[in-house]
CSV table of C-alpha atoms and ligand atoms in Angstrom, one decimal:
chain,number,residue,atom,x,y,z
A,268,MET,CA,2.2,18.1,-29.5
A,269,LYS,CA,5.2,18.6,-31.9
A,270,ASP,CA,7.3,21.6,-30.9
A,271,THR,CA,8.6,24.1,-33.4
A,272,ASN,CA,12.0,24.4,-31.7
A,273,PRO,CA,14.1,21.5,-33.1
A,274,ASP,CA,16.7,21.8,-30.3
A,275,ARG,CA,14.2,21.3,-27.5
A,276,VAL,CA,14.2,17.9,-25.7
A,277,PHE,CA,11.0,17.2,-23.7
A,278,ILE,CA,11.4,15.4,-20.4
A,279,PHE,CA,8.7,12.9,-19.6
A,280,ASP,CA,8.9,11.7,-16.0
A,281,THR,CA,7.6,8.2,-15.3
A,282,THR,CA,8.8,7.9,-11.6
A,283,LEU,CA,5.2,7.6,-10.5
A,284,ARG,CA,4.3,4.9,-13.0
A,285,ASP,CA,7.3,2.8,-14.2
A,286,GLY,CA,9.4,3.9,-11.2
A,287,GLU,CA,6.7,2.9,-8.8
A,288,GLN,CA,6.5,-0.5,-10.5
A,289,SER,CA,9.9,-1.4,-8.8
A,290,PRO,CA,9.4,-4.2,-6.3
A,291,GLY,CA,8.9,-2.8,-2.8
A,292,PHE,CA,8.5,0.9,-4.0
A,293,HIS,CA,4.8,1.4,-3.3
A,294,LEU,CA,3.7,5.0,-3.1
A,295,ASP,CA,0.3,6.1,-1.7
A,296,ALA,CA,-1.7,9.0,-3.1
A,297,ASN,CA,-0.3,11.6,-0.7
A,298,SER,CA,3.3,10.5,-1.5
A,299,LYS,CA,2.6,10.6,-5.2
A,300,LEU,CA,1.1,14.1,-4.9
A,301,ARG,CA,4.2,15.3,-3.0
A,302,ILE,CA,6.5,13.9,-5.7
A,303,ALA,CA,4.3,15.4,-8.5
A,304,ARG,CA,4.5,18.8,-6.9
A,305,GLN,CA,8.3,18.5,-6.7
A,306,LEU,CA,8.4,17.3,-10.4
A,307,GLU,CA,6.4,20.4,-11.3
A,308,LYS,CA,9.0,22.6,-9.6
A,309,LEU,CA,11.8,20.6,-11.3
A,310,GLY,CA,10.2,21.7,-14.6
A,311,VAL,CA,9.5,18.4,-16.3
A,312,ASP,CA,7.2,18.6,-19.4
A,313,VAL,CA,5.1,15.5,-18.7
A,314,ILE,CA,4.3,13.6,-15.5
A,315,GLU,CA,3.1,10.0,-15.9
A,316,ALA,CA,1.0,9.7,-12.8
A,317,GLY,CA,0.2,6.0,-12.8
A,318,PHE,CA,-1.8,3.1,-14.2
A,319,PRO,CA,-5.4,4.0,-13.1
A,320,ILE,CA,-7.0,0.6,-13.9
A,321,SER,CA,-4.6,-1.1,-11.6
A,322,SER,CA,-6.2,-0.1,-8.3
A,323,PRO,CA,-8.8,2.4,-6.9
A,324,GLY,CA,-5.9,4.0,-4.9
A,325,ASP,CA,-3.9,4.6,-8.1
A,326,PHE,CA,-6.9,6.0,-9.9
A,327,GLU,CA,-7.4,8.4,-7.1
A,328,ALA,CA,-3.7,9.4,-7.0
A,329,CYS,CA,-3.8,10.1,-10.8
A,330,ARG,CA,-7.0,12.2,-10.4
A,331,ARG,CA,-5.6,14.3,-7.6
A,332,ILE,CA,-2.4,14.9,-9.6
A,333,ALA,CA,-4.4,15.8,-12.7
A,334,ARG,CA,-6.5,18.3,-10.7
A,335,GLU,CA,-3.6,20.0,-9.0
A,336,ILE,CA,-0.6,20.1,-11.4
A,337,ARG,CA,-0.7,23.0,-13.8
A,338,GLY,CA,2.9,23.3,-15.1
A,339,ALA,CA,3.1,19.9,-16.9
A,340,THR,CA,1.1,17.6,-19.1
A,341,VAL,CA,-0.4,14.8,-17.0
A,342,THR,CA,-0.7,11.4,-18.5
A,343,ALA,CA,-1.4,7.8,-17.3
A,344,LEU,CA,-1.0,4.4,-18.8
A,345,ALA,CA,-3.6,2.2,-20.5
A,346,ARG,CA,-3.4,-1.2,-22.2
A,347,ALA,CA,-5.1,-1.3,-25.6
A,348,VAL,CA,-8.5,-2.0,-24.1
A,349,ARG,CA,-11.5,0.3,-23.6
A,350,GLU,CA,-11.7,-0.3,-19.8
A,351,ASP,CA,-8.1,0.9,-19.3
A,352,ILE,CA,-8.6,3.9,-21.6
A,353,ASP,CA,-11.8,4.9,-19.8
A,354,ALA,CA,-10.0,4.6,-16.5
A,355,VAL,CA,-7.2,6.8,-17.7
A,356,TRP,CA,-9.6,9.4,-19.1
A,357,GLY,CA,-11.7,9.3,-15.9
A,358,ALA,CA,-8.6,10.0,-13.9
A,359,ILE,CA,-6.8,12.6,-15.9
A,360,LYS,CA,-9.5,14.6,-17.8
A,361,GLU,CA,-9.3,17.5,-15.4
A,362,ALA,CA,-5.7,18.1,-16.1
A,363,GLN,CA,-4.8,21.3,-17.9
A,364,THR,CA,-3.1,19.3,-20.6
A,365,PRO,CA,-4.2,15.6,-20.4
A,366,GLN,CA,-2.6,12.8,-22.5
A,367,ILE,CA,-3.7,9.2,-22.8
A,368,HIS,CA,-0.8,6.7,-23.1
A,369,ILE,CA,-1.5,3.4,-24.8
A,370,VAL,CA,0.8,0.4,-24.7
A,371,LEU,CA,0.6,-2.7,-27.0
A,372,SER,CA,3.4,-5.1,-27.9
A,373,VAL,CA,5.1,-5.1,-31.2
A,374,SER,CA,7.8,-7.8,-31.0
A,375,ASP,CA,7.0,-11.3,-32.2
A,376,VAL,CA,8.1,-12.7,-28.8
A,377,HIS,CA,5.4,-10.7,-27.1
A,378,ILE,CA,2.8,-11.1,-29.8
A,379,ASP,CA,3.2,-14.9,-29.8
A,380,ARG,CA,4.0,-15.7,-26.2
A,381,LYS,CA,2.3,-13.0,-24.3
A,382,LEU,CA,-0.7,-11.9,-26.4
A,383,GLY,CA,-1.4,-15.1,-28.4
A,384,MET,CA,-2.4,-12.9,-31.3
A,385,THR,CA,-1.3,-12.3,-34.9
A,386,ARG,CA,0.5,-9.2,-36.2
A,387,GLU,CA,-2.6,-8.2,-38.1
A,388,GLN,CA,-4.8,-8.5,-35.0
A,389,VAL,CA,-2.4,-6.4,-33.0
A,390,LEU,CA,-2.4,-3.6,-35.7
A,391,LYS,CA,-6.2,-3.6,-35.8
A,392,ARG,CA,-6.6,-3.5,-32.1
A,393,GLY,CA,-4.0,-0.8,-31.7
A,394,ALA,CA,-5.6,1.4,-34.4
A,395,GLU,CA,-9.1,1.0,-32.9
A,396,MET,CA,-7.9,1.9,-29.4
A,397,VAL,CA,-5.9,4.9,-30.6
A,398,ALA,CA,-9.0,6.2,-32.5
A,399,TYR,CA,-11.1,5.6,-29.4
A,400,ALA,CA,-8.7,7.5,-27.2
A,401,ARG,CA,-8.6,10.3,-29.7
A,402,SER,CA,-12.4,10.6,-29.5
A,403,LEU,CA,-11.8,11.5,-25.8
A,404,CYS,CA,-8.6,13.4,-25.7
A,405,ASP,CA,-6.5,15.5,-28.1
A,406,ASN,CA,-3.2,14.0,-27.0
A,407,VAL,CA,-2.6,10.3,-27.5
A,408,GLU,CA,0.8,8.6,-27.1
A,409,TYR,CA,1.3,5.1,-28.5
A,410,SER,CA,4.0,2.8,-27.2
A,411,PRO,CA,4.8,-0.3,-29.3
A,412,GLU,CA,6.1,-2.4,-26.4
A,413,ASP,CA,9.4,-4.2,-26.8
A,414,ALA,CA,10.2,-2.2,-30.0
A,415,GLY,CA,13.9,-2.9,-29.3
A,416,ARG,CA,13.5,-6.6,-30.2
A,417,ALA,CA,10.9,-6.2,-32.9
A,418,ASP,CA,11.1,-6.6,-36.7
A,419,PRO,CA,11.9,-3.1,-37.9
A,420,ASP,CA,9.7,-3.3,-40.9
A,421,TYR,CA,6.7,-4.3,-38.8
A,422,LEU,CA,7.6,-1.6,-36.3
A,423,VAL,CA,7.5,1.0,-39.1
A,424,GLU,CA,4.2,-0.3,-40.3
A,425,THR,CA,2.8,-0.1,-36.7
A,426,VAL,CA,4.0,3.4,-36.3
A,427,GLU,CA,2.4,4.7,-39.5
A,428,THR,CA,-0.8,2.9,-38.7
A,429,MET,CA,-1.0,4.5,-35.3
A,430,ILE,CA,-0.2,7.9,-36.6
A,431,ALA,CA,-2.9,7.5,-39.2
A,432,ALA,CA,-5.3,6.4,-36.4
A,433,GLY,CA,-4.6,9.6,-34.5
A,434,ALA,CA,-1.6,9.1,-32.2
A,435,ASN,CA,0.4,12.3,-32.0
A,436,VAL,CA,3.3,11.0,-29.9
A,437,ILE,CA,5.1,7.7,-30.8
A,438,ASN,CA,7.2,6.3,-28.1
A,439,ILE,CA,9.8,3.7,-29.0
A,440,PRO,CA,10.6,1.5,-25.9
A,441,ASP,CA,13.6,-0.7,-25.4
A,442,THR,CA,11.4,-2.6,-22.9
A,443,THR,CA,14.0,-5.3,-22.0
A,444,GLY,CA,17.1,-3.1,-22.1
A,445,TYR,CA,18.5,-5.3,-24.9
A,446,CYS,CA,19.7,-2.8,-27.5
A,447,LEU,CA,23.2,-1.4,-28.1
A,448,PRO,CA,23.4,2.4,-28.5
A,449,TYR,CA,24.2,2.4,-32.2
A,450,GLU,CA,21.5,-0.2,-32.9
A,451,PHE,CA,18.9,1.7,-31.0
A,452,GLY,CA,19.8,5.0,-32.6
A,453,GLU,CA,19.7,3.4,-36.0
A,454,LEU,CA,16.2,1.9,-35.2
A,455,VAL,CA,14.8,5.2,-34.1
A,456,ARG,CA,16.3,7.0,-37.2
A,457,ARG,CA,14.8,4.4,-39.5
A,458,VAL,CA,11.3,4.7,-38.0
A,459,ILE,CA,11.4,8.5,-38.2
A,460,THR,CA,12.7,8.4,-41.8
A,461,ASP,CA,10.5,5.6,-43.1
A,462,ALA,CA,7.1,5.9,-41.3
A,463,ARG,CA,4.6,7.9,-43.4
A,464,GLY,CA,3.2,10.8,-41.4
A,465,SER,CA,6.2,10.9,-39.0
A,466,GLU,CA,6.7,14.6,-39.6
A,467,GLY,CA,3.4,15.3,-37.8
A,468,ALA,CA,4.4,13.2,-34.7
A,469,LEU,CA,6.7,13.8,-31.7
A,470,PHE,CA,9.1,10.9,-31.2
A,471,SER,CA,9.8,9.7,-27.7
A,472,VAL,CA,12.0,6.9,-26.3
A,473,HIS,CA,11.7,4.8,-23.2
A,474,CYS,CA,14.8,2.8,-22.3
A,475,HIS,CA,15.4,0.2,-19.6
A,476,ASN,CA,18.8,-0.4,-17.9
A,477,ASP,CA,19.2,-4.2,-17.9
A,478,LEU,CA,22.7,-3.9,-19.4
A,479,GLY,CA,23.4,-0.5,-17.9
A,480,LEU,CA,22.8,1.2,-21.3
A,481,ALA,CA,19.6,3.1,-20.7
A,482,VAL,CA,21.1,6.6,-20.7
A,483,ALA,CA,23.5,5.7,-23.6
A,484,ASN,CA,20.6,4.4,-25.6
A,485,THR,CA,18.5,7.4,-24.9
A,486,LEU,CA,21.3,9.7,-26.0
A,487,ALA,CA,21.7,7.7,-29.2
A,488,ALA,CA,18.0,8.1,-29.9
A,489,ILE,CA,18.1,11.8,-29.3
A,490,SER,CA,21.0,12.0,-31.8
A,491,ALA,CA,18.8,10.1,-34.2
A,492,GLY,CA,16.0,12.7,-33.9
A,493,ALA,CA,13.9,11.7,-30.9
A,494,ARG,CA,12.8,14.8,-29.0
A,495,ARG,CA,11.1,13.4,-25.9
A,496,VAL,CA,12.7,11.1,-23.3
A,497,GLU,CA,11.0,9.0,-20.7
A,498,CYS,CA,13.0,8.7,-17.5
A,499,THR,CA,12.7,8.5,-13.7
A,500,ILE,CA,14.3,10.1,-10.7
A,501,ASN,CA,17.2,8.1,-9.4
A,502,GLY,CA,16.7,5.8,-12.5
A,503,ILE,CA,14.2,3.7,-10.6
A,504,GLY,CA,11.8,1.3,-12.5
A,505,GLU,CA,11.1,-2.3,-13.5
A,506,ARG,CA,14.1,-4.6,-12.8
A,507,ALA,CA,17.3,-2.6,-13.3
A,508,GLY,CA,15.3,0.6,-13.8
A,509,ASN,CA,14.8,3.3,-16.5
A,510,THR,CA,16.9,6.1,-17.9
A,511,SER,CA,17.8,8.3,-15.0
A,512,LEU,CA,16.4,11.8,-15.3
A,513,GLU,CA,19.2,13.5,-13.5
A,514,GLU,CA,21.8,11.8,-15.7
A,515,ILE,CA,20.2,12.6,-19.1
A,516,VAL,CA,19.4,16.1,-18.0
A,517,MET,CA,22.9,16.8,-16.8
A,518,LEU,CA,24.3,15.2,-19.9
A,519,LEU,CA,22.4,17.7,-22.1
A,520,ASN,CA,23.4,20.5,-19.7
A,521,VAL,CA,27.2,19.7,-19.3
A,522,ARG,CA,27.7,18.8,-23.0
A,523,GLN,CA,25.4,21.5,-24.3
A,524,ALA,CA,28.1,23.0,-26.5
A,525,LYS,CA,28.6,19.6,-28.3
A,526,LEU,CA,25.0,18.5,-28.4
A,527,GLY,CA,23.3,21.8,-29.0
A,528,LEU,CA,20.2,20.7,-27.3
A,529,GLU,CA,18.2,22.1,-24.3
A,530,CYS,CA,15.5,21.1,-21.9
A,531,GLY,CA,13.3,23.0,-19.5
A,532,VAL,CA,14.5,21.3,-16.2
A,533,ASN,CA,15.6,23.5,-13.4
A,534,THR,CA,18.7,21.5,-12.5
A,535,LYS,CA,19.0,23.2,-9.1
A,536,GLU,CA,16.0,21.1,-8.0
A,537,ILE,CA,17.6,17.8,-8.9
A,538,THR,CA,19.1,16.9,-5.5
A,539,ARG,CA,15.9,17.9,-3.6
A,540,THR,CA,13.8,15.7,-5.9
A,541,SER,CA,16.2,12.8,-5.7
A,542,ARG,CA,16.1,12.9,-1.9
A,543,LEU,CA,12.3,13.2,-1.7
A,544,VAL,CA,11.9,10.1,-4.0
A,545,SER,CA,14.4,8.2,-2.0
A,546,GLU,CA,12.7,9.2,1.3
A,547,LEU,CA,9.2,8.4,0.2
A,548,THR,CA,10.1,5.1,-1.5
A,549,GLY,CA,12.3,4.1,1.4
A,550,THR,CA,15.1,3.3,-0.9
A,551,PRO,CA,18.6,4.8,-0.6
A,552,VAL,CA,20.5,6.0,-3.7
A,553,GLN,CA,23.7,4.0,-4.3
A,554,PRO,CA,26.6,6.2,-3.1
A,555,ASN,CA,28.4,6.1,-6.5
A,556,LYS,CA,25.3,6.9,-8.5
A,557,ALA,CA,26.1,9.6,-11.1
A,558,VAL,CA,24.8,13.1,-10.2
A,559,VAL,CA,22.8,12.3,-7.1
A,560,GLY,CA,24.9,9.6,-5.2
A,561,ALA,CA,26.5,10.7,-1.9
A,562,ASN,CA,29.9,10.3,-3.5
A,563,ALA,CA,29.1,12.1,-6.8
A,564,PHE,CA,30.8,15.3,-5.6
A,565,ALA,CA,33.1,13.8,-2.9
A,566,HIS,CA,36.9,13.6,-3.2
A,567,ALA,CA,38.8,11.2,-1.0
A,568,SER,CA,42.3,10.6,-2.4
A,569,GLY,CA,45.2,13.1,-1.7
A,570,ILE,CA,45.9,13.6,-5.4
A,571,HIS,CA,42.3,14.5,-6.2
A,572,GLN,CA,41.8,16.6,-3.1
A,573,ASP,CA,44.9,18.6,-3.8
A,574,GLY,CA,43.7,19.1,-7.4
A,575,VAL,CA,40.2,20.2,-6.4
A,576,LEU,CA,41.5,22.5,-3.7
A,577,LYS,CA,43.7,24.2,-6.3
A,578,ASP,CA,41.0,24.4,-8.8
A,579,ARG,CA,37.7,22.4,-9.0
A,580,LEU,CA,38.0,22.2,-12.7
A,581,ASN,CA,40.8,19.7,-12.2
A,582,TYR,CA,38.3,16.9,-11.2
A,583,GLU,CA,34.8,18.3,-11.5
A,584,ILE,CA,32.9,18.5,-14.8
A,585,MET,CA,29.8,20.1,-13.2
A,586,LYS,CA,29.3,22.3,-10.2
A,587,PRO,CA,27.6,20.8,-7.2
A,588,GLU,CA,25.6,24.1,-7.0
A,589,ASP,CA,24.1,23.3,-10.4
A,590,VAL,CA,22.3,20.3,-9.0
A,591,GLY,CA,21.3,22.0,-5.8
A,592,LEU,CA,24.2,21.0,-3.5
A,593,SER,CA,26.0,23.7,-1.4
A,594,ASP,CA,29.5,22.3,-2.1
A,595,SER,CA,31.6,19.3,-3.0
A,596,ARG,CA,32.8,17.2,-0.1
A,597,ILE,CA,36.4,16.6,0.8
A,598,VAL,CA,36.4,13.3,2.7
A,599,LEU,CA,39.4,12.8,5.0
A,600,THR,CA,40.7,9.2,4.8
A,601,ALA,CA,44.0,7.4,5.0
A,602,ARG,CA,44.5,8.3,1.3
A,603,SER,CA,44.1,12.0,1.9
A,604,GLY,CA,47.1,14.3,1.7
A,605,ARG,CA,48.4,17.2,3.9
A,606,HIS,CA,46.7,19.8,1.7
A,607,ALA,CA,43.2,18.5,2.5
A,608,PHE,CA,44.1,17.9,6.1
A,609,HIS,CA,45.3,21.6,6.6
A,610,HIS,CA,42.4,22.8,4.5
A,611,ARG,CA,39.9,21.2,6.8
A,612,LEU,CA,41.7,22.4,9.9
A,613,GLY,CA,41.5,25.9,8.5
A,614,ARG,CA,37.8,25.6,7.8
A,615,LEU,CA,37.3,24.5,11.4
A,616,GLY,CA,39.3,27.6,12.6
A,617,ILE,CA,42.0,25.4,14.1
A,618,THR,CA,45.6,26.6,14.2
A,619,LEU,CA,48.1,24.0,15.3
A,620,GLY,CA,50.5,25.1,18.1
A,621,GLU,CA,54.0,25.9,17.0
A,622,GLY,CA,56.0,22.8,16.0
A,623,SER,CA,53.0,20.5,16.3
A,624,ASP,CA,52.4,20.1,12.6
A,625,ASP,CA,54.2,16.8,12.1
A,626,ALA,CA,52.8,15.3,15.3
A,627,ALA,CA,49.3,16.2,14.3
A,628,TRP,CA,49.8,14.8,10.8
A,629,GLN,CA,51.2,11.5,12.2
A,630,ARG,CA,48.3,11.2,14.6
A,631,PHE,CA,45.9,11.8,11.7
A,632,LEU,CA,47.5,9.0,9.6
A,633,GLN,CA,47.5,6.6,12.6
A,634,LEU,CA,43.8,7.2,13.2
A,635,ALA,CA,42.9,7.3,9.5
A,636,ASP,CA,44.3,3.8,9.1
A,637,THR,CA,41.7,2.5,11.6
A,638,LYS,CA,38.5,4.0,10.2
A,639,LYS,CA,36.7,4.9,7.0
A,640,GLU,CA,36.5,8.7,7.5
A,641,VAL,CA,38.2,11.1,9.9
A,642,THR,CA,35.6,13.5,11.3
A,643,ASP,CA,35.8,17.1,12.4
A,644,GLU,CA,35.5,16.0,16.0
A,645,ASP,CA,38.5,13.7,15.5
A,646,LEU,CA,40.5,16.6,14.0
A,647,ARG,CA,39.7,18.8,17.0
A,648,LYS,CA,40.9,16.1,19.3
A,649,ILE,CA,44.1,15.5,17.3
A,650,ALA,CA,44.9,19.2,17.2
A,651,ALA,CA,44.4,19.5,21.0
A,652,MET,CA,46.5,16.4,21.7
A,653,SER,CA,49.2,17.4,19.3
A,654,SER,CA,49.6,20.8,20.9
A,655,GLU,CA,49.6,19.3,24.4
A,656,THR,CA,52.3,16.7,23.6
A,657,ASN,CA,54.5,18.9,21.5
A,658,GLY,CA,58.1,18.3,22.6
A,659,HIS,CA,57.0,15.7,25.2
A,660,GLU,CA,56.9,12.5,23.2
A,661,GLY,CA,56.7,9.3,25.3
A,662,ASN,CA,54.9,11.1,28.1
A,663,GLY,CA,52.7,8.1,29.0
A,664,HIS,CA,49.6,9.1,27.0
A,665,PRO,CA,47.9,6.1,25.5
A,666,PRO,CA,48.1,5.8,21.7
A,667,VAL,CA,45.9,8.2,19.8
A,668,THR,CA,43.7,5.4,18.3
A,669,ASP,CA,42.7,4.4,21.9
A,670,GLN,CA,41.9,7.9,22.9
A,671,LEU,CA,39.8,8.4,19.8
A,672,ASN,CA,37.9,5.2,20.1
A,673,ASP,CA,34.8,6.7,21.7
A,674,HIS,CA,34.7,9.2,18.7
A,675,ASN,CA,34.8,6.3,16.3
A,676,HIS,CA,31.4,5.0,17.3
A,677,VAL,CA,29.9,8.6,17.1
A,678,ALA,CA,31.3,8.8,13.6
A,679,ASP,CA,30.0,5.4,12.7
A,680,THR,CA,26.5,6.2,14.0
A,681,LEU,CA,26.5,9.5,12.0
A,682,ARG,CA,27.6,7.7,8.8
A,683,HIS,CA,24.9,5.2,9.4
A,684,LEU,CA,22.3,7.9,9.7
A,685,ILE,CA,23.5,9.7,6.6
A,686,PHE,CA,24.1,6.8,4.3
A,687,GLY,CA,21.7,4.2,5.8
B,397,LIG,O1,9.0,-0.6,-20.8
B,397,LIG,C1,8.0,-0.4,-21.5
B,397,LIG,O2,7.8,-0.8,-22.6
B,397,LIG,C2,6.9,0.5,-20.9
B,397,LIG,C3,5.9,1.0,-21.8
B,397,LIG,C4,4.6,1.2,-21.1
B,397,LIG,C5,6.3,2.3,-22.4
B,397,LIG,O3,7.0,0.8,-19.7
B,398,LIG,ZN1,9.1,0.6,-19.0
């Protein structure tokens, strides 16, 4: 399990397990398989296919994924009970590289209020179930749930007990998204440094986004020595979601020179994967979402458009092509400037008639003030009208906004279809 390259960060995708736990995100076996195939193309290292004990449908989905996927480790989740572990093993044993993932709480809040057990009982149960899982499978991951709110000394004791029992991956979850980045980094560093046997295990982290810190906490944990990250496409998952795969991967990619780390993801497949997950879960991605939102590579203000048209470096820290988009988007709005206006006319092959430049620009502004985005169709119309009326102001034509009204609803419908 532990890799010899210290600079390699392994990507564990849990879109099909934690991601699918989001309310209203149910995926059937066919949809899960389609996403798993795309995750394989994306180049993730581990696919968490589901929670097999939860339903016969999920068991079957995990089994089909394990049978078919060859480019990644396939894992599935079990609570620390034999029935769950047997269900996981039944579902994933045909994978090329199977892994059993066991979760059992470590925080006193969970031990008292959820499990009604003592710390000693939890340690004993965890160790027995890890040993049982190891009797079935060579790869066993142990997740001490709610580690972010646990007593660090007990967490260290738990981790060394589970390593001694046979776990070769230890995952530290911030289950409730409670930690601050420096706290979480410190916790992970402490566990790696203090737990006996940690040199033989791979350390992973699993962060939730309740305070919007999942990616920052994951980065802090990587800086502290974790080398596997659990994440989901579009950041979906319980409540506010999980660490977003596309964000952590592009962070490692864009800031490679500073961080000195690498992962095996083919970033050019990111947009395709994001769109597939959005389509199959029936959930649109918020427009301002980093990396995959519709506005992530769109420029609307005149100052930014002018800058980008002169040189993308002015406002883009990553190339749209690197995440699988064909180009960035210049959106024409009332805040756009002449540079963007002329650039778009040029791309449409429109040359304004002699002396019609100012009239066209004024018409553009007049229209832009009435709608969210001026479309290519609007521009064609503006250009035609401006050439016609050049030198004949006050010729009885109705105002440009009236003439373009029928185009507004076409533009609105298109916007609706694209952004939902
Ligand atoms: O949030 C969590 O703690 C989990 C575990 C199963 C890793 O999802
Ligand atoms: Zn989780």
